[in-house]
Amino acid sequence: MDDLPFQKITISGPTLSALMHRITTSLGDVDGLLFGHVTHLTPSTLTDDNTPQNPDSNLIATITSFFCPNIPLSFYDSLGRVDSVTLHRLVSSTTHQSNSSSSSSNFLGWFSARRKSPIRPSMREFCVSQSLSRLKTAAKGEKDLNPCVFLLFTTPVQGELLYHTHEYRAYQFRVNSRCFDPKSIGIDNIGPDFRGNYGCFSPNSPFPELKCASAMNDEVGEGLNRMERVLNDQKELDMVAEGFSVKDLGKLMGSETVNSTMSLEDLYEKMLGKLDSLARQVEKSNAKVLDMENHNRKLRYKIARPVPE
């Protein structure tokens, strides 16, 4: 697996969000280490193209974690020369924590975050990547792997901040050609390593089990119990389709289903209205959290500013 080309580089959504948050809250330029694993995809043989495929190009580097000391030049000097002692200490401590949390992680490369600068690697970043490419880290169950992944983050120049806050690109440093090979980066949120973040998520919202026939029952003998059941069913139905009655839901079953197109559309409209209401609540809460973060950042800057004598 020495200097083989990657098909692409992937990173999980929570990891990318945490990394960008660390970059945003830092006081200046920062850098750090990237950890993850490399997987080999089985090439598909079901194709009409007779062109031979290179099996070595089916490698995918997946970034699962990072380490950011919150200072620039954390493991190298101003000329891009890597301090092997400091690097070994940082890698060993991070991989030890990863192994203790039962998640396999290997040293893949590093990242650099700059502000208001062109999004292209600098000469110093080239020297750092070249120094890292000469190192070997034993990947579990695999051949020796060069830490060749490089992520570059920058903030847009003045006037472009209205569109987005960060720009980022992924590269693979090729040892033989001594150059950066741009790679596409994918946001991967699904997989065994990230399943814990989505344990409560279901792609299809389960509709509550309701006894709709109780709303159609007009027997007087159990009037009180029937009304209590209808009220409980209505509360459960309002959780997914607020404003749609249980009685109308009962019409969507049985012989009356043929003439229930309008009721079904009304049900979908109520469900979409509930989702829209939840989305607006989340949007307002995010705005409040952002205001609180900006206020806290101003307080930290005010406290850290030296008092004039």
mmCIF file of C-alpha atoms in Angstrom:
data_model
loop_
_atom_site.group_PDB
_atom_site.id
_atom_site.type_symbol
_atom_site.label_atom_id
_atom_site.label_comp_id
_atom_site.label_asym_id
_atom_site.label_seq_id
_atom_site.Cartn_x
_atom_site.Cartn_y
_atom_site.Cartn_z
ATOM 1 C CA MET A 1 0.000 0.000 0.000
ATOM 2 C CA ASP A 2 3.090 2.191 -0.374
ATOM 3 C CA ASP A 3 2.293 5.352 -2.403
ATOM 4 C CA LEU A 4 -0.790 3.828 -4.006
ATOM 5 C CA PRO A 5 -3.399 6.324 -5.246
ATOM 6 C CA PHE A 6 -6.575 6.868 -3.272
ATOM 7 C CA GLN A 7 -9.898 6.902 -5.073
ATOM 8 C CA LYS A 8 -11.189 9.492 -2.618
ATOM 9 C CA ILE A 9 -10.938 10.681 0.966
ATOM 10 C CA THR A 10 -13.965 10.558 3.260
ATOM 11 C CA ILE A 11 -14.687 12.068 6.651
ATOM 12 C CA SER A 12 -17.682 11.741 8.919
ATOM 13 C CA GLY A 13 -20.025 14.669 9.394
ATOM 14 C CA PRO A 14 -19.507 14.919 13.201
ATOM 15 C CA THR A 15 -15.719 14.782 12.773
ATOM 16 C CA LEU A 16 -15.733 17.507 10.122
ATOM 17 C CA SER A 17 -18.028 19.678 12.252
ATOM 18 C CA ALA A 18 -15.821 19.238 15.324
ATOM 19 C CA LEU A 19 -12.707 20.027 13.291
ATOM 20 C CA MET A 20 -14.177 23.194 11.785
ATOM 21 C CA HIS A 21 -15.439 24.266 15.211
ATOM 22 C CA ARG A 22 -11.919 23.863 16.634
ATOM 23 C CA ILE A 23 -10.519 25.923 13.773
ATOM 24 C CA THR A 24 -13.146 28.648 14.204
ATOM 25 C CA THR A 25 -12.640 29.015 17.961
ATOM 26 C CA SER A 26 -8.848 29.129 17.732
ATOM 27 C CA LEU A 27 -7.099 32.468 18.114
ATOM 28 C CA GLY A 28 -5.010 32.044 14.956
ATOM 29 C CA ASP A 29 -3.668 29.528 12.462
ATOM 30 C CA VAL A 30 -3.578 25.947 13.712
ATOM 31 C CA ASP A 31 -2.606 22.501 12.498
ATOM 32 C CA GLY A 32 -2.892 18.951 13.731
ATOM 33 C CA LEU A 33 -2.895 15.243 12.982
ATOM 34 C CA LEU A 34 -5.470 13.097 11.196
ATOM 35 C CA PHE A 35 -6.347 9.522 12.124
ATOM 36 C CA GLY A 36 -8.505 6.875 10.477
ATOM 37 C CA HIS A 37 -8.191 3.824 8.271
ATOM 38 C CA VAL A 38 -7.828 2.789 4.640
ATOM 39 C CA THR A 39 -10.274 0.357 3.049
ATOM 40 C CA HIS A 40 -10.015 -1.536 -0.212
ATOM 41 C CA LEU A 41 -13.212 -1.662 -2.258
ATOM 42 C CA THR A 42 -13.992 -4.774 -4.251
ATOM 43 C CA PRO A 43 -14.138 -3.729 -7.910
ATOM 44 C CA SER A 44 -17.351 -4.471 -9.797
ATOM 45 C CA THR A 45 -16.998 -6.926 -12.678
ATOM 46 C CA LEU A 46 -20.442 -6.132 -14.117
ATOM 47 C CA THR A 47 -19.433 -3.700 -16.829
ATOM 48 C CA ASP A 48 -19.565 -3.452 -20.597
ATOM 49 C CA ASP A 49 -16.277 -1.581 -20.732
ATOM 50 C CA ASN A 50 -13.382 -3.801 -21.807
ATOM 51 C CA THR A 51 -10.813 -1.336 -20.465
ATOM 52 C CA PRO A 52 -8.779 -3.058 -17.735
ATOM 53 C CA GLN A 53 -9.271 -1.506 -14.306
ATOM 54 C CA ASN A 54 -6.446 -0.807 -11.920
ATOM 55 C CA PRO A 55 -7.241 -2.587 -8.625
ATOM 56 C CA ASP A 56 -4.878 -0.282 -6.743
ATOM 57 C CA SER A 57 -7.164 2.710 -7.382
ATOM 58 C CA ASN A 58 -9.971 1.276 -5.224
ATOM 59 C CA LEU A 59 -8.481 2.551 -1.960
ATOM 60 C CA ILE A 60 -10.511 4.923 0.219
ATOM 61 C CA ALA A 61 -8.987 6.809 3.140
ATOM 62 C CA THR A 62 -11.528 7.470 5.895
ATOM 63 C CA ILE A 63 -10.791 10.106 8.542
ATOM 64 C CA THR A 64 -12.412 9.237 11.873
ATOM 65 C CA SER A 65 -10.641 11.527 14.356
ATOM 66 C CA PHE A 66 -8.094 14.301 14.691
ATOM 67 C CA PHE A 67 -5.770 15.895 17.210
ATOM 68 C CA CYS A 68 -5.303 19.672 17.356
ATOM 69 C CA PRO A 69 -2.877 21.205 19.908
ATOM 70 C CA ASN A 70 -4.375 24.669 19.158
ATOM 71 C CA ILE A 71 -0.953 26.080 18.257
ATOM 72 C CA PRO A 72 0.845 26.459 14.908
ATOM 73 C CA LEU A 73 4.070 24.539 14.226
ATOM 74 C CA SER A 74 2.977 21.857 16.687
ATOM 75 C CA PHE A 75 5.257 19.085 15.421
ATOM 76 C CA TYR A 76 7.566 20.819 12.922
ATOM 77 C CA ASP A 77 9.703 23.943 12.675
ATOM 78 C CA SER A 78 9.353 27.038 10.497
ATOM 79 C CA LEU A 79 11.236 25.338 7.644
ATOM 80 C CA GLY A 80 8.863 22.372 7.553
ATOM 81 C CA ARG A 81 11.213 19.894 9.205
ATOM 82 C CA VAL A 82 9.266 17.375 11.308
ATOM 83 C CA ASP A 83 10.295 16.797 14.926
ATOM 84 C CA SER A 84 10.110 13.006 15.055
ATOM 85 C CA VAL A 85 10.203 12.875 18.878
ATOM 86 C CA THR A 86 7.260 15.255 19.288
ATOM 87 C CA LEU A 87 5.357 13.577 16.458
ATOM 88 C CA HIS A 88 5.856 10.115 17.942
ATOM 89 C CA ARG A 89 4.639 11.349 21.332
ATOM 90 C CA LEU A 90 1.484 12.922 19.848
ATOM 91 C CA VAL A 91 0.692 9.900 17.674
ATOM 92 C CA SER A 92 1.281 7.416 20.498
ATOM 93 C CA SER A 93 -0.943 9.270 22.973
ATOM 94 C CA THR A 94 -3.769 9.713 20.464
ATOM 95 C CA THR A 95 -3.721 6.139 19.168
ATOM 96 C CA HIS A 96 -3.609 4.853 22.748
ATOM 97 C CA GLN A 97 -6.807 6.755 23.575
ATOM 98 C CA SER A 98 -8.400 5.477 20.355
ATOM 99 C CA ASN A 99 -7.515 1.857 21.124
ATOM 100 C CA SER A 100 -8.867 2.192 24.641
ATOM 101 C CA SER A 101 -12.203 3.321 23.164
ATOM 102 C CA SER A 102 -12.352 0.143 21.005
ATOM 103 C CA SER A 103 -12.045 1.954 17.666
ATOM 104 C CA SER A 104 -9.246 1.093 15.276
ATOM 105 C CA SER A 105 -7.342 4.202 14.180
ATOM 106 C CA ASN A 106 -4.082 4.780 12.324
ATOM 107 C CA PHE A 107 -2.054 7.883 11.559
ATOM 108 C CA LEU A 108 -3.155 9.049 8.088
ATOM 109 C CA GLY A 109 -1.661 12.523 7.766
ATOM 110 C CA TRP A 110 -2.183 16.073 8.938
ATOM 111 C CA PHE A 111 -4.182 19.248 8.368
ATOM 112 C CA SER A 112 -3.423 22.946 8.244
ATOM 113 C CA ALA A 113 -5.867 25.808 8.853
ATOM 114 C CA ARG A 114 -5.064 29.317 7.643
ATOM 115 C CA ARG A 115 -7.079 32.505 7.470
ATOM 116 C CA LYS A 116 -7.718 34.718 4.458
ATOM 117 C CA SER A 117 -5.170 33.009 2.239
ATOM 118 C CA PRO A 118 -5.319 31.194 -1.126
ATOM 119 C CA ILE A 119 -6.479 27.610 -0.856
ATOM 120 C CA ARG A 120 -3.340 25.974 -2.198
ATOM 121 C CA PRO A 121 -0.511 24.255 -0.329
ATOM 122 C CA SER A 122 2.459 26.427 0.601
ATOM 123 C CA MET A 123 6.135 25.511 0.363
ATOM 124 C CA ARG A 124 6.301 24.844 4.089
ATOM 125 C CA GLU A 125 3.283 22.554 3.925
ATOM 126 C CA PHE A 126 4.960 20.769 1.022
ATOM 127 C CA CYS A 127 8.102 20.248 3.138
ATOM 128 C CA VAL A 128 6.055 18.948 6.073
ATOM 129 C CA SER A 129 4.186 16.459 3.871
ATOM 130 C CA GLN A 130 7.436 15.359 2.274
ATOM 131 C CA SER A 131 8.998 14.780 5.691
ATOM 132 C CA LEU A 132 5.954 12.798 6.834
ATOM 133 C CA SER A 133 6.050 10.671 3.686
ATOM 134 C CA ARG A 134 9.437 9.348 4.720
ATOM 135 C CA LEU A 135 7.988 7.980 7.935
ATOM 136 C CA LYS A 136 6.358 4.573 8.243
ATOM 137 C CA THR A 137 3.517 3.738 10.586
ATOM 138 C CA ALA A 138 2.459 0.149 10.938
ATOM 139 C CA ALA A 139 -1.222 -0.228 10.122
ATOM 140 C CA LYS A 140 -2.886 -3.163 11.831
ATOM 141 C CA GLY A 141 -3.299 -6.057 9.464
ATOM 142 C CA GLU A 142 -2.020 -4.032 6.518
ATOM 143 C CA LYS A 143 1.231 -3.173 4.866
ATOM 144 C CA ASP A 144 3.237 -0.129 5.875
ATOM 145 C CA LEU A 145 1.269 3.026 5.194
ATOM 146 C CA ASN A 146 2.690 6.459 4.528
ATOM 147 C CA PRO A 147 0.894 9.301 6.350
ATOM 148 C CA CYS A 148 0.166 11.034 3.054
ATOM 149 C CA VAL A 149 -3.289 12.603 3.602
ATOM 150 C CA PHE A 150 -3.355 16.390 3.811
ATOM 151 C CA LEU A 151 -6.405 18.620 4.478
ATOM 152 C CA LEU A 152 -6.146 22.353 3.890
ATOM 153 C CA PHE A 153 -8.619 24.784 5.470
ATOM 154 C CA THR A 154 -8.842 28.504 4.765
ATOM 155 C CA THR A 155 -11.292 31.286 5.399
ATOM 156 C CA PRO A 156 -12.510 33.272 2.389
ATOM 157 C CA VAL A 157 -10.957 36.607 1.571
ATOM 158 C CA GLN A 158 -12.802 39.821 2.327
ATOM 159 C CA GLY A 159 -16.181 39.991 0.580
ATOM 160 C CA GLU A 160 -16.769 36.231 0.243
ATOM 161 C CA LEU A 161 -17.609 35.565 3.880
ATOM 162 C CA LEU A 162 -21.311 36.065 3.199
ATOM 163 C CA TYR A 163 -21.506 32.830 1.231
ATOM 164 C CA HIS A 164 -19.566 30.405 3.424
ATOM 165 C CA THR A 165 -17.210 30.488 6.399
ATOM 166 C CA HIS A 166 -14.566 27.964 5.330
ATOM 167 C CA GLU A 167 -13.046 26.406 2.257
ATOM 168 C CA TYR A 168 -11.319 23.048 2.399
ATOM 169 C CA ARG A 169 -9.560 20.690 0.030
ATOM 170 C CA ALA A 170 -8.064 17.226 0.360
ATOM 171 C CA TYR A 171 -4.748 16.079 -1.073
ATOM 172 C CA GLN A 172 -2.649 12.951 -1.193
ATOM 173 C CA PHE A 173 1.093 13.515 -1.211
ATOM 174 C CA ARG A 174 2.688 11.204 -3.757
ATOM 175 C CA VAL A 175 6.190 10.136 -2.770
ATOM 176 C CA ASN A 176 7.397 9.041 -6.189
ATOM 177 C CA SER A 177 6.322 12.163 -8.046
ATOM 178 C CA ARG A 178 6.840 14.469 -5.027
ATOM 179 C CA CYS A 179 3.621 16.412 -5.569
ATOM 180 C CA PHE A 180 0.152 16.914 -4.098
ATOM 181 C CA ASP A 181 -2.557 14.907 -5.810
ATOM 182 C CA PRO A 182 -5.998 16.577 -5.299
ATOM 183 C CA LYS A 183 -8.659 14.153 -4.144
ATOM 184 C CA SER A 184 -12.403 14.432 -3.844
ATOM 185 C CA ILE A 185 -13.639 14.504 -0.271
ATOM 186 C CA GLY A 186 -16.900 12.885 0.782
ATOM 187 C CA ILE A 187 -18.934 13.391 3.950
ATOM 188 C CA ASP A 188 -19.696 9.953 5.335
ATOM 189 C CA ASN A 189 -22.231 9.788 8.167
ATOM 190 C CA ILE A 190 -23.232 6.127 7.958
ATOM 191 C CA GLY A 191 -21.197 3.108 8.953
ATOM 192 C CA PRO A 192 -20.225 0.928 11.908
ATOM 193 C CA ASP A 193 -17.901 3.577 13.357
ATOM 194 C CA PHE A 194 -20.615 6.243 13.413
ATOM 195 C CA ARG A 195 -23.675 4.140 14.176
ATOM 196 C CA GLY A 196 -23.759 5.350 17.766
ATOM 197 C CA ASN A 197 -24.526 8.885 16.585
ATOM 198 C CA TYR A 198 -27.659 7.694 14.790
ATOM 199 C CA GLY A 199 -28.891 4.943 17.089
ATOM 200 C CA CYS A 200 -32.243 6.660 17.565
ATOM 201 C CA PHE A 201 -32.751 7.522 13.913
ATOM 202 C CA SER A 202 -35.237 5.706 11.703
ATOM 203 C CA PRO A 203 -35.610 6.604 8.006
ATOM 204 C CA ASN A 204 -39.350 5.862 8.095
ATOM 205 C CA SER A 205 -41.260 7.541 10.904
ATOM 206 C CA PRO A 206 -43.447 4.849 12.541
ATOM 207 C CA PHE A 207 -47.089 5.807 12.669
ATOM 208 C CA PRO A 208 -48.646 5.224 16.114
ATOM 209 C CA GLU A 209 -50.809 2.142 16.522
ATOM 210 C CA LEU A 210 -54.307 3.534 16.946
ATOM 211 C CA LYS A 211 -57.690 1.858 17.353
ATOM 212 C CA CYS A 212 -59.454 4.082 14.861
ATOM 213 C CA ALA A 213 -62.624 2.031 15.161
ATOM 214 C CA SER A 214 -63.093 3.439 18.661
ATOM 215 C CA ALA A 215 -63.759 6.846 17.178
ATOM 216 C CA MET A 216 -66.557 5.391 15.029
ATOM 217 C CA ASN A 217 -68.183 3.432 17.859
ATOM 218 C CA ASP A 218 -71.403 5.045 19.009
ATOM 219 C CA GLU A 219 -72.330 2.573 21.706
ATOM 220 C CA VAL A 220 -73.475 4.326 24.886
ATOM 221 C CA GLY A 221 -72.424 1.600 27.283
ATOM 222 C CA GLU A 222 -68.722 2.437 27.125
ATOM 223 C CA GLY A 223 -69.022 6.142 26.308
ATOM 224 C CA LEU A 224 -66.526 7.316 28.956
ATOM 225 C CA ASN A 225 -63.910 4.712 28.110
ATOM 226 C CA ARG A 226 -64.361 5.385 24.408
ATOM 227 C CA MET A 227 -63.832 9.127 24.847
ATOM 228 C CA GLU A 228 -60.706 8.492 26.929
ATOM 229 C CA ARG A 229 -59.289 6.209 24.229
ATOM 230 C CA VAL A 230 -60.070 8.774 21.541
ATOM 231 C CA LEU A 231 -58.311 11.524 23.493
ATOM 232 C CA ASN A 232 -55.207 9.361 24.012
ATOM 233 C CA ASP A 233 -55.171 8.383 20.350
ATOM 234 C CA GLN A 234 -55.569 12.027 19.340
ATOM 235 C CA LYS A 235 -52.540 13.003 21.441
ATOM 236 C CA GLU A 236 -50.404 10.353 19.752
ATOM 237 C CA LEU A 237 -51.657 11.372 16.320
ATOM 238 C CA ASP A 238 -50.856 15.054 17.007
ATOM 239 C CA MET A 239 -47.211 14.064 17.479
ATOM 240 C CA VAL A 240 -46.930 13.274 13.752
ATOM 241 C CA ALA A 241 -49.876 15.125 12.170
ATOM 242 C CA GLU A 242 -51.129 17.941 14.340
ATOM 243 C CA GLY A 243 -54.715 18.966 13.602
ATOM 244 C CA PHE A 244 -55.782 15.721 11.889
ATOM 245 C CA SER A 245 -58.585 13.984 13.791
ATOM 246 C CA VAL A 246 -58.697 10.302 14.668
ATOM 247 C CA LYS A 247 -62.167 10.074 13.156
ATOM 248 C CA ASP A 248 -60.844 11.185 9.772
ATOM 249 C CA LEU A 249 -58.036 8.678 10.102
ATOM 250 C CA GLY A 250 -60.595 5.905 10.566
ATOM 251 C CA LYS A 251 -62.128 6.848 7.216
ATOM 252 C CA LEU A 252 -58.879 5.909 5.486
ATOM 253 C CA MET A 253 -59.534 2.265 6.302
ATOM 254 C CA GLY A 254 -62.165 -0.163 5.120
ATOM 255 C CA SER A 255 -64.750 0.428 2.417
ATOM 256 C CA GLU A 256 -64.481 4.221 2.528
ATOM 257 C CA THR A 257 -60.855 4.200 1.405
ATOM 258 C CA VAL A 258 -61.785 4.656 -2.276
ATOM 259 C CA ASN A 259 -63.229 8.119 -1.641
ATOM 260 C CA SER A 260 -60.524 9.273 0.786
ATOM 261 C CA THR A 261 -58.132 11.068 -1.571
ATOM 262 C CA MET A 262 -58.824 14.475 -0.037
ATOM 263 C CA SER A 263 -58.441 13.132 3.496
ATOM 264 C CA LEU A 264 -55.145 11.490 2.614
ATOM 265 C CA GLU A 265 -53.811 14.718 1.124
ATOM 266 C CA ASP A 266 -54.959 16.562 4.233
ATOM 267 C CA LEU A 267 -53.086 14.031 6.386
ATOM 268 C CA TYR A 268 -49.878 14.555 4.427
ATOM 269 C CA GLU A 269 -50.335 18.316 4.629
ATOM 270 C CA LYS A 270 -50.673 18.131 8.421
ATOM 271 C CA MET A 271 -47.588 15.922 8.678
ATOM 272 C CA LEU A 272 -45.547 18.326 6.544
ATOM 273 C CA GLY A 273 -46.801 21.210 8.660
ATOM 274 C CA LYS A 274 -45.566 19.436 11.791
ATOM 275 C CA LEU A 275 -42.141 18.901 10.240
ATOM 276 C CA ASP A 276 -41.995 22.543 9.159
ATOM 277 C CA SER A 277 -42.839 23.659 12.696
ATOM 278 C CA LEU A 278 -40.058 21.499 14.128
ATOM 279 C CA ALA A 279 -37.595 22.818 11.552
ATOM 280 C CA ARG A 280 -38.422 26.417 12.465
ATOM 281 C CA GLN A 281 -37.932 25.639 16.161
ATOM 282 C CA VAL A 282 -34.514 24.156 15.416
ATOM 283 C CA GLU A 283 -33.599 27.178 13.289
ATOM 284 C CA LYS A 284 -34.522 29.588 16.077
ATOM 285 C CA SER A 285 -32.625 27.568 18.687
ATOM 286 C CA ASN A 286 -29.531 27.479 16.444
ATOM 287 C CA ALA A 287 -29.694 31.258 16.085
ATOM 288 C CA LYS A 288 -29.864 31.655 19.861
ATOM 289 C CA VAL A 289 -26.897 29.321 20.341
ATOM 290 C CA LEU A 290 -24.899 31.284 17.760
ATOM 291 C CA ASP A 291 -25.681 34.566 19.524
ATOM 292 C CA MET A 292 -24.567 33.074 22.830
ATOM 293 C CA GLU A 293 -21.317 31.808 21.289
ATOM 294 C CA ASN A 294 -20.570 35.245 19.810
ATOM 295 C CA HIS A 295 -21.322 36.900 23.142
ATOM 296 C CA ASN A 296 -19.053 34.452 24.999
ATOM 297 C CA ARG A 297 -16.289 34.978 22.432
ATOM 298 C CA LYS A 298 -16.456 38.748 22.957
ATOM 299 C CA LEU A 299 -16.265 38.259 26.720
ATOM 300 C CA ARG A 300 -13.211 35.992 26.362
ATOM 301 C CA TYR A 301 -11.461 38.542 24.158
ATOM 302 C CA LYS A 302 -12.343 41.312 26.613
ATOM 303 C CA ILE A 303 -10.922 39.332 29.538
ATOM 304 C CA ALA A 304 -7.786 38.273 27.641
ATOM 305 C CA ARG A 305 -7.042 41.859 26.528
ATOM 306 C CA PRO A 306 -4.305 43.366 28.697
ATOM 307 C CA VAL A 307 -5.329 46.255 30.947
ATOM 308 C CA PRO A 308 -3.413 49.463 30.136
ATOM 309 C CA GLU A 309 -1.315 50.682 33.014
#
